[in-house]
Every structure is written in C-alpha cells, then in structure tokens.
Amino acid sequence: MADSDIEKLQQIVDRSKRLVFFGGAGVSTESGIPDFRSKDGLYNQKYKFPPEYMLSHDCFVERTEDFFDFYRDKILAYEAKPNAAHLFLAELERKGRLSAVVTQNIDGLHQDAGSNRVFELHGSVRRNHCTRCGAFYGLEAIKAQRGVPRCSCGGVIKPDVVLYGEGLDEDTVSGAINAIENADAMIIAGTSLTVYPAAGLIRYFHGKDLVVINLGEAESVRGALTIHHKVGETLSQIKIK
Ligand code: NAD
C-alpha cells in the first residue's frame, strides 16, 4: 500500500463532515469470518447444493432442516470480535464525523464495536422471529437448539436475514439511501459489489470524495481513490482528529 494513498485517505477523512461507510463481507474477514467470493470463500467450496440455494427462501421452505444445518455450520459457526475497521468506524461516529454505516453483513460486529447508525441491508443473525406467532428470539436461542429451531408455540423460528429470493426491508433501504445521498464522502470496502440490489445503492452518492478499499479484485468504481489492501489494516493507519 502506497504511503501517498494513506495520506490521501487521511485528507479525505479530515475534511469530511458526513462520511458514509458502505461495507461487505471483507470487512469481517479480519475478524475471522470468511467472505463469499474470495479464493477461500464459501462460494469456492463444494456442497451438494450451491450456497445460493442453501441460503434461499426456497430452501428454507422446502428443506428447512438442511437450511439450518448449513446456516449453523457456515454462518453461525464463528465467535468473532470487531476488528480495527469496526472500531475505527465506531470512534468516527462517536466524534460526530460518520453519518452511517451501510452494511451487507449480517454478523452484528459494527454494533459490538459501538456503532449506532447501522443500516443492515441483509438483516442480522442477532434477530430471529417465530413464523407463527412473531415472538422475538436472539442469536443464543438459535444456537442452543438442534435441528430446526422452534418457538414455544411450536412455530419455526426464522432468522431476520434476507435470503436469496427475498426482498430488502424498505425502511432500511430508504435510510441507507438518505445517508448516502447526503454524504460528502463515502468509503466502499470489502465488497465485490456484485450482490444486487444492495450494490446498486452506491449510485446515490453525489459527494466529493469516494474511496474503495478492497484486498482483491472488485468491480471498479469510477473516480474513486482505490486501495488494494486489507480494510482493517488500512483504517488503523488513519488518525481521527
Ligand atoms: P463478497 O464475498 O462477494 O466479497 C468480499 C470482498 O471483500 C472481495 O472482493 C474480497 O476481495 C474483499 N476482501 C476480503 N477480505 C478483505 C479485507 N480484509 N479487506 C478488504 N477487502 C477484503 O462479499 P459482499 O460483496 O459483501 O457480498 C456477499 C454477501 O454475503 C453479502 O450480501 C453479505 O450479506 C453476505 N456475507 C456476510 C458475511 C458477514 O456478515 N460477515 C460473511 C459472508 C457473506
């Protein structure tokens, strides 16, 4: 990573008053949670059915037991803690310099780090509801049960995670769009920008400074300062003044 890139990023963070961070699975790889599309990611492993099916609404309905086997094994298996990227963003928010984190992640690590304004486009593993009576359950309730998690009423408990084939929550999307539209700077990090409609939200940015931080290949974003490095390591070099 060139020193000049860090200097440019430092200047952008220094002059920004309404920064928005738009992140993806790569933001949590430094916490030990694998992403989907890197070389060692979930999509490059072999399963009976492709991950797109295993994490789909159809699979949840048609093969509920297989869905939860995969979900527990591949999505809930990590005891992760926030890394330098999550902590940097929480501190930037505390200083009144970050207007929002917009994330495609479902792991809740931004909140663990102390961020409050987080738009979780794809929901969260921390929230779960009974499909019959609507009762709320936290993550531990899902982890504690084996097989298909059941509510005390007998209904199946479904994670509030946006599965393939399901729509995004409208309030979350409009909150994210509002934050992006009003931002003077945006950092896009750790995302392949291939999952729609989430990736399409970056087009609402009309501010001055755009930054992309990505370890590997990603869709190129016109006009952005692009840093090919780990997001946690990169942001830990930036001072919050
Ligand atoms: P993706 O797997 O498609 O892409 C991740 C990108 O991050 C890749 O381009 C990779 O090069 C980059 N990357 C990996 N580690 C990095 C690092 N340390 N620093 C900078 N860049 C890094 O992820 P996506 O675009 O978010 O789309 C995948 C979907 O999978 C999302 O919708 C998300 O909901 C879901 N997902 C979430 C988690 C999580 O919650 N932690 C984990 C896996 C997948």
Short mmCIF file of N, CA, C and O in Angstrom, two decimals, residues 75-156:
data_model
loop_
_atom_site.label_atom_id
_atom_site.label_comp_id
_atom_site.label_asym_id
_atom_site.label_seq_id
_atom_site.Cartn_x
_atom_site.Cartn_y
_atom_site.Cartn_z
N ILE A 75 -22.67 -20.15 8.70
CA ILE A 75 -22.94 -18.73 9.00
C ILE A 75 -22.79 -18.45 10.50
O ILE A 75 -22.25 -17.40 10.87
N LEU A 76 -23.22 -19.38 11.35
CA LEU A 76 -23.20 -19.09 12.79
C LEU A 76 -21.98 -19.65 13.52
O LEU A 76 -21.88 -19.51 14.73
N ALA A 77 -21.07 -20.27 12.77
CA ALA A 77 -20.00 -21.03 13.44
C ALA A 77 -18.90 -20.17 14.06
O ALA A 77 -18.02 -20.70 14.72
N TYR A 78 -18.98 -18.86 13.89
CA TYR A 78 -17.82 -18.03 14.26
C TYR A 78 -18.08 -17.21 15.52
O TYR A 78 -19.11 -16.54 15.63
N GLU A 79 -17.13 -17.29 16.45
CA GLU A 79 -17.18 -16.45 17.66
C GLU A 79 -16.28 -15.26 17.36
O GLU A 79 -15.11 -15.25 17.73
N ALA A 80 -16.80 -14.26 16.67
CA ALA A 80 -15.92 -13.20 16.17
C ALA A 80 -16.02 -11.93 17.02
O ALA A 80 -17.05 -11.66 17.64
N LYS A 81 -14.94 -11.19 17.00
CA LYS A 81 -14.91 -9.90 17.69
C LYS A 81 -14.65 -8.80 16.66
O LYS A 81 -14.02 -9.06 15.63
N PRO A 82 -15.07 -7.57 16.94
CA PRO A 82 -14.81 -6.48 15.99
C PRO A 82 -13.33 -6.30 15.75
O PRO A 82 -12.52 -6.51 16.65
N ASN A 83 -12.97 -5.94 14.53
CA ASN A 83 -11.57 -5.68 14.21
C ASN A 83 -11.34 -4.16 14.08
O ASN A 83 -12.23 -3.35 14.37
N ALA A 84 -10.14 -3.82 13.63
CA ALA A 84 -9.75 -2.40 13.59
C ALA A 84 -10.70 -1.56 12.72
O ALA A 84 -10.92 -0.37 13.01
N ALA A 85 -11.27 -2.15 11.69
CA ALA A 85 -12.19 -1.39 10.81
C ALA A 85 -13.46 -1.04 11.58
O ALA A 85 -13.91 0.11 11.57
N HIS A 86 -14.05 -2.04 12.26
CA HIS A 86 -15.27 -1.78 13.03
C HIS A 86 -15.00 -0.73 14.11
O HIS A 86 -15.80 0.18 14.32
N LEU A 87 -13.87 -0.86 14.79
CA LEU A 87 -13.55 0.05 15.90
C LEU A 87 -13.31 1.47 15.41
O LEU A 87 -13.74 2.45 16.02
N PHE A 88 -12.64 1.58 14.26
CA PHE A 88 -12.38 2.91 13.66
C PHE A 88 -13.71 3.61 13.37
O PHE A 88 -13.90 4.79 13.67
N LEU A 89 -14.64 2.88 12.78
CA LEU A 89 -15.93 3.49 12.38
C LEU A 89 -16.76 3.89 13.59
O LEU A 89 -17.40 4.94 13.58
N ALA A 90 -16.71 3.08 14.64
CA ALA A 90 -17.45 3.42 15.86
C ALA A 90 -16.88 4.70 16.48
O ALA A 90 -17.63 5.58 16.92
N GLU A 91 -15.57 4.82 16.45
CA GLU A 91 -14.92 6.02 17.00
C GLU A 91 -15.25 7.26 16.16
O GLU A 91 -15.53 8.33 16.68
N LEU A 92 -15.28 7.06 14.84
CA LEU A 92 -15.61 8.18 13.94
C LEU A 92 -17.05 8.65 14.19
O LEU A 92 -17.33 9.85 14.16
N GLU A 93 -17.94 7.71 14.44
CA GLU A 93 -19.33 8.08 14.76
C GLU A 93 -19.39 8.83 16.10
O GLU A 93 -20.06 9.86 16.21
N ARG A 94 -18.66 8.33 17.11
CA ARG A 94 -18.65 9.00 18.43
C ARG A 94 -18.18 10.44 18.31
O ARG A 94 -18.66 11.31 19.00
N LYS A 95 -17.24 10.68 17.38
CA LYS A 95 -16.72 12.04 17.21
C LYS A 95 -17.65 12.89 16.33
O LYS A 95 -17.32 14.01 15.95
N GLY A 96 -18.78 12.32 15.91
CA GLY A 96 -19.76 13.06 15.10
C GLY A 96 -19.34 13.26 13.65
O GLY A 96 -19.84 14.15 12.96
N ARG A 97 -18.44 12.39 13.15
CA ARG A 97 -17.91 12.58 11.80
C ARG A 97 -18.44 11.57 10.79
O ARG A 97 -18.19 11.71 9.60
N LEU A 98 -19.12 10.54 11.30
CA LEU A 98 -19.62 9.49 10.40
C LEU A 98 -21.14 9.50 10.48
O LEU A 98 -21.69 9.38 11.56
N SER A 99 -21.81 9.67 9.33
CA SER A 99 -23.28 9.71 9.44
C SER A 99 -23.89 8.31 9.46
O SER A 99 -24.94 8.14 10.06
N ALA A 100 -23.28 7.35 8.82
CA ALA A 100 -23.86 5.99 8.87
C ALA A 100 -22.90 4.94 8.35
O ALA A 100 -22.04 5.22 7.52
N VAL A 101 -23.11 3.73 8.86
CA VAL A 101 -22.51 2.55 8.24
C VAL A 101 -23.65 1.86 7.49
O VAL A 101 -24.71 1.61 8.08
N VAL A 102 -23.44 1.60 6.21
CA VAL A 102 -24.39 0.80 5.44
C VAL A 102 -23.68 -0.52 5.17
O VAL A 102 -22.60 -0.54 4.57
N THR A 103 -24.24 -1.61 5.68
CA THR A 103 -23.51 -2.87 5.54
C THR A 103 -24.36 -3.96 4.92
O THR A 103 -25.58 -4.01 5.12
N GLN A 104 -23.67 -4.82 4.17
CA GLN A 104 -24.32 -6.03 3.64
C GLN A 104 -24.12 -7.18 4.61
O GLN A 104 -24.63 -8.27 4.40
N ASN A 105 -23.35 -6.93 5.68
CA ASN A 105 -23.05 -8.02 6.63
C ASN A 105 -24.20 -8.25 7.59
O ASN A 105 -24.98 -7.35 7.89
N ILE A 106 -24.22 -9.47 8.10
CA ILE A 106 -25.33 -9.89 8.97
C ILE A 106 -24.80 -10.29 10.33
O ILE A 106 -25.50 -10.89 11.12
N ASP A 107 -23.53 -9.97 10.61
CA ASP A 107 -22.87 -10.51 11.81
C ASP A 107 -22.99 -9.64 13.06
O ASP A 107 -22.60 -10.07 14.15
N GLY A 108 -23.45 -8.41 12.95
CA GLY A 108 -23.64 -7.56 14.13
C GLY A 108 -22.35 -6.99 14.72
O GLY A 108 -22.37 -6.40 15.81
N LEU A 109 -21.23 -7.12 14.02
CA LEU A 109 -19.95 -6.68 14.61
C LEU A 109 -19.82 -5.16 14.70
O LEU A 109 -19.10 -4.65 15.56
N HIS A 110 -20.50 -4.42 13.81
CA HIS A 110 -20.45 -2.95 13.93
C HIS A 110 -21.08 -2.50 15.26
O HIS A 110 -20.55 -1.63 15.93
N GLN A 111 -22.19 -3.12 15.61
CA GLN A 111 -22.85 -2.76 16.88
C GLN A 111 -21.97 -3.19 18.06
O GLN A 111 -21.86 -2.46 19.04
N ASP A 112 -21.33 -4.35 17.96
CA ASP A 112 -20.43 -4.79 19.04
C ASP A 112 -19.32 -3.76 19.25
O ASP A 112 -18.86 -3.55 20.37
N ALA A 113 -18.88 -3.14 18.16
CA ALA A 113 -17.80 -2.15 18.26
C ALA A 113 -18.30 -0.83 18.85
O ALA A 113 -17.50 0.00 19.27
N GLY A 114 -19.62 -0.62 18.83
CA GLY A 114 -20.17 0.63 19.40
C GLY A 114 -20.86 1.52 18.39
O GLY A 114 -21.32 2.60 18.74
N SER A 115 -20.98 1.10 17.14
CA SER A 115 -21.69 1.91 16.14
C SER A 115 -23.20 1.84 16.41
O SER A 115 -23.73 0.78 16.75
N ASN A 116 -23.87 2.97 16.25
CA ASN A 116 -25.32 3.02 16.46
C ASN A 116 -26.11 3.18 15.17
O ASN A 116 -27.18 2.62 15.02
N ARG A 117 -25.57 3.99 14.26
CA ARG A 117 -26.30 4.20 13.00
C ARG A 117 -25.81 3.21 11.95
O ARG A 117 -24.89 3.50 11.18
N VAL A 118 -26.41 2.05 11.98
CA VAL A 118 -26.00 0.97 11.08
C VAL A 118 -27.22 0.51 10.28
O VAL A 118 -28.23 0.13 10.88
N PHE A 119 -27.13 0.58 8.97
CA PHE A 119 -28.20 0.07 8.11
C PHE A 119 -27.78 -1.30 7.61
O PHE A 119 -26.86 -1.42 6.79
N GLU A 120 -28.45 -2.32 8.15
CA GLU A 120 -28.09 -3.70 7.80
C GLU A 120 -28.96 -4.16 6.63
O GLU A 120 -30.10 -4.62 6.83
N LEU A 121 -28.45 -3.98 5.43
CA LEU A 121 -29.27 -4.23 4.23
C LEU A 121 -29.76 -5.67 4.15
O LEU A 121 -30.83 -5.94 3.60
N HIS A 122 -28.96 -6.59 4.67
CA HIS A 122 -29.33 -8.01 4.58
C HIS A 122 -29.76 -8.60 5.92
O HIS A 122 -29.74 -9.82 6.10
N GLY A 123 -30.10 -7.71 6.86
CA GLY A 123 -30.62 -8.19 8.14
C GLY A 123 -29.51 -8.58 9.10
O GLY A 123 -28.36 -8.16 8.96
N SER A 124 -29.87 -9.40 10.09
CA SER A 124 -28.89 -9.75 11.12
C SER A 124 -29.19 -11.11 11.72
O SER A 124 -30.36 -11.44 11.98
N VAL A 125 -28.12 -11.86 11.98
CA VAL A 125 -28.29 -13.16 12.66
C VAL A 125 -28.72 -12.97 14.11
O VAL A 125 -29.18 -13.91 14.75
N ARG A 126 -28.58 -11.73 14.60
CA ARG A 126 -28.92 -11.46 16.01
C ARG A 126 -30.43 -11.36 16.25
O ARG A 126 -30.87 -11.31 17.38
N ARG A 127 -31.18 -11.20 15.17
CA ARG A 127 -32.64 -11.08 15.31
C ARG A 127 -33.32 -12.27 14.61
O ARG A 127 -32.97 -12.61 13.47
N ASN A 128 -34.28 -12.85 15.31
CA ASN A 128 -34.98 -14.02 14.78
C ASN A 128 -36.43 -13.94 15.24
O ASN A 128 -36.69 -13.47 16.35
N HIS A 129 -37.35 -14.40 14.39
CA HIS A 129 -38.77 -14.33 14.77
C HIS A 129 -39.48 -15.64 14.47
O HIS A 129 -39.18 -16.31 13.46
N CYS A 130 -40.45 -15.95 15.31
CA CYS A 130 -41.28 -17.13 15.06
C CYS A 130 -42.17 -16.85 13.86
O CYS A 130 -42.82 -15.79 13.79
N THR A 131 -42.21 -17.79 12.92
CA THR A 131 -43.02 -17.60 11.71
C THR A 131 -44.51 -17.76 12.01
O THR A 131 -45.35 -17.41 11.20
N ARG A 132 -44.84 -18.30 13.20
CA ARG A 132 -46.26 -18.48 13.53
C ARG A 132 -46.80 -17.35 14.40
O ARG A 132 -47.76 -16.70 14.07
N CYS A 133 -46.12 -17.07 15.54
CA CYS A 133 -46.69 -16.09 16.48
C CYS A 133 -45.90 -14.77 16.49
O CYS A 133 -46.30 -13.82 17.16
N GLY A 134 -44.76 -14.74 15.81
CA GLY A 134 -44.00 -13.49 15.72
C GLY A 134 -43.09 -13.22 16.90
O GLY A 134 -42.43 -12.18 16.94
N ALA A 135 -42.98 -14.15 17.87
CA ALA A 135 -42.13 -13.92 19.05
C ALA A 135 -40.68 -13.69 18.62
O ALA A 135 -40.20 -14.31 17.66
N PHE A 136 -40.01 -12.82 19.35
CA PHE A 136 -38.61 -12.49 19.04
C PHE A 136 -37.66 -13.45 19.76
O PHE A 136 -37.88 -13.81 20.91
N TYR A 137 -36.58 -13.81 19.08
CA TYR A 137 -35.52 -14.60 19.69
C TYR A 137 -34.16 -14.03 19.30
O TYR A 137 -33.97 -13.60 18.16
N GLY A 138 -33.23 -14.04 20.25
CA GLY A 138 -31.86 -13.62 19.95
C GLY A 138 -31.07 -14.76 19.35
O GLY A 138 -31.59 -15.86 19.12
N LEU A 139 -29.80 -14.50 19.11
CA LEU A 139 -28.93 -15.49 18.48
C LEU A 139 -28.77 -16.75 19.34
O LEU A 139 -28.74 -17.87 18.83
N GLU A 140 -28.64 -16.54 20.66
CA GLU A 140 -28.36 -17.68 21.54
C GLU A 140 -29.46 -18.74 21.46
O GLU A 140 -29.18 -19.93 21.55
N ALA A 141 -30.71 -18.29 21.31
CA ALA A 141 -31.82 -19.23 21.24
C ALA A 141 -31.68 -20.16 20.03
O ALA A 141 -32.02 -21.34 20.10
N ILE A 142 -31.16 -19.62 18.94
CA ILE A 142 -30.98 -20.44 17.73
C ILE A 142 -29.81 -21.40 17.93
O ILE A 142 -29.87 -22.57 17.55
N LYS A 143 -28.76 -20.88 18.55
CA LYS A 143 -27.58 -21.73 18.76
C LYS A 143 -27.87 -22.85 19.75
O LYS A 143 -27.32 -23.94 19.64
N ALA A 144 -28.71 -22.56 20.74
CA ALA A 144 -28.95 -23.53 21.82
C ALA A 144 -29.75 -24.74 21.34
O ALA A 144 -29.64 -25.82 21.90
N GLN A 145 -30.56 -24.55 20.30
CA GLN A 145 -31.39 -25.66 19.83
C GLN A 145 -30.68 -26.45 18.73
O GLN A 145 -29.86 -25.90 18.02
N ARG A 146 -31.04 -27.71 18.61
CA ARG A 146 -30.51 -28.51 17.49
C ARG A 146 -31.59 -28.65 16.43
O ARG A 146 -32.77 -28.51 16.74
N GLY A 147 -31.18 -28.91 15.20
CA GLY A 147 -32.17 -29.08 14.13
C GLY A 147 -32.90 -27.78 13.85
O GLY A 147 -32.35 -26.69 13.99
N VAL A 148 -34.17 -27.91 13.50
CA VAL A 148 -34.98 -26.72 13.16
C VAL A 148 -35.38 -26.02 14.47
O VAL A 148 -36.04 -26.64 15.31
N PRO A 149 -35.00 -24.74 14.66
CA PRO A 149 -35.35 -24.08 15.92
C PRO A 149 -36.85 -23.79 16.00
O PRO A 149 -37.45 -23.32 15.04
N ARG A 150 -37.42 -24.11 17.15
CA ARG A 150 -38.87 -23.97 17.34
C ARG A 150 -39.18 -22.99 18.45
O ARG A 150 -38.50 -22.95 19.46
N CYS A 151 -40.24 -22.25 18.25
CA CYS A 151 -40.78 -21.34 19.27
C CYS A 151 -41.55 -22.16 20.31
O CYS A 151 -41.93 -23.30 20.03
N SER A 152 -41.81 -21.55 21.47
CA SER A 152 -42.61 -22.27 22.48
C SER A 152 -44.02 -22.57 21.96
O SER A 152 -44.69 -23.48 22.43
N CYS A 153 -44.47 -21.83 20.92
CA CYS A 153 -45.79 -22.10 20.33
C CYS A 153 -45.73 -23.22 19.29
O CYS A 153 -46.75 -23.62 18.74
N GLY A 154 -44.52 -23.69 19.00
CA GLY A 154 -44.37 -24.78 18.03
C GLY A 154 -43.98 -24.32 16.64
O GLY A 154 -43.59 -25.12 15.79
N GLY A 155 -44.05 -23.00 16.38
CA GLY A 155 -43.70 -22.48 15.05
C GLY A 155 -42.19 -22.51 14.80
O GLY A 155 -41.40 -22.57 15.75
N VAL A 156 -41.83 -22.48 13.53
CA VAL A 156 -40.40 -22.44 13.16
C VAL A 156 -39.88 -21.02 13.37
O VAL A 156 -40.54 -20.05 13.01
#
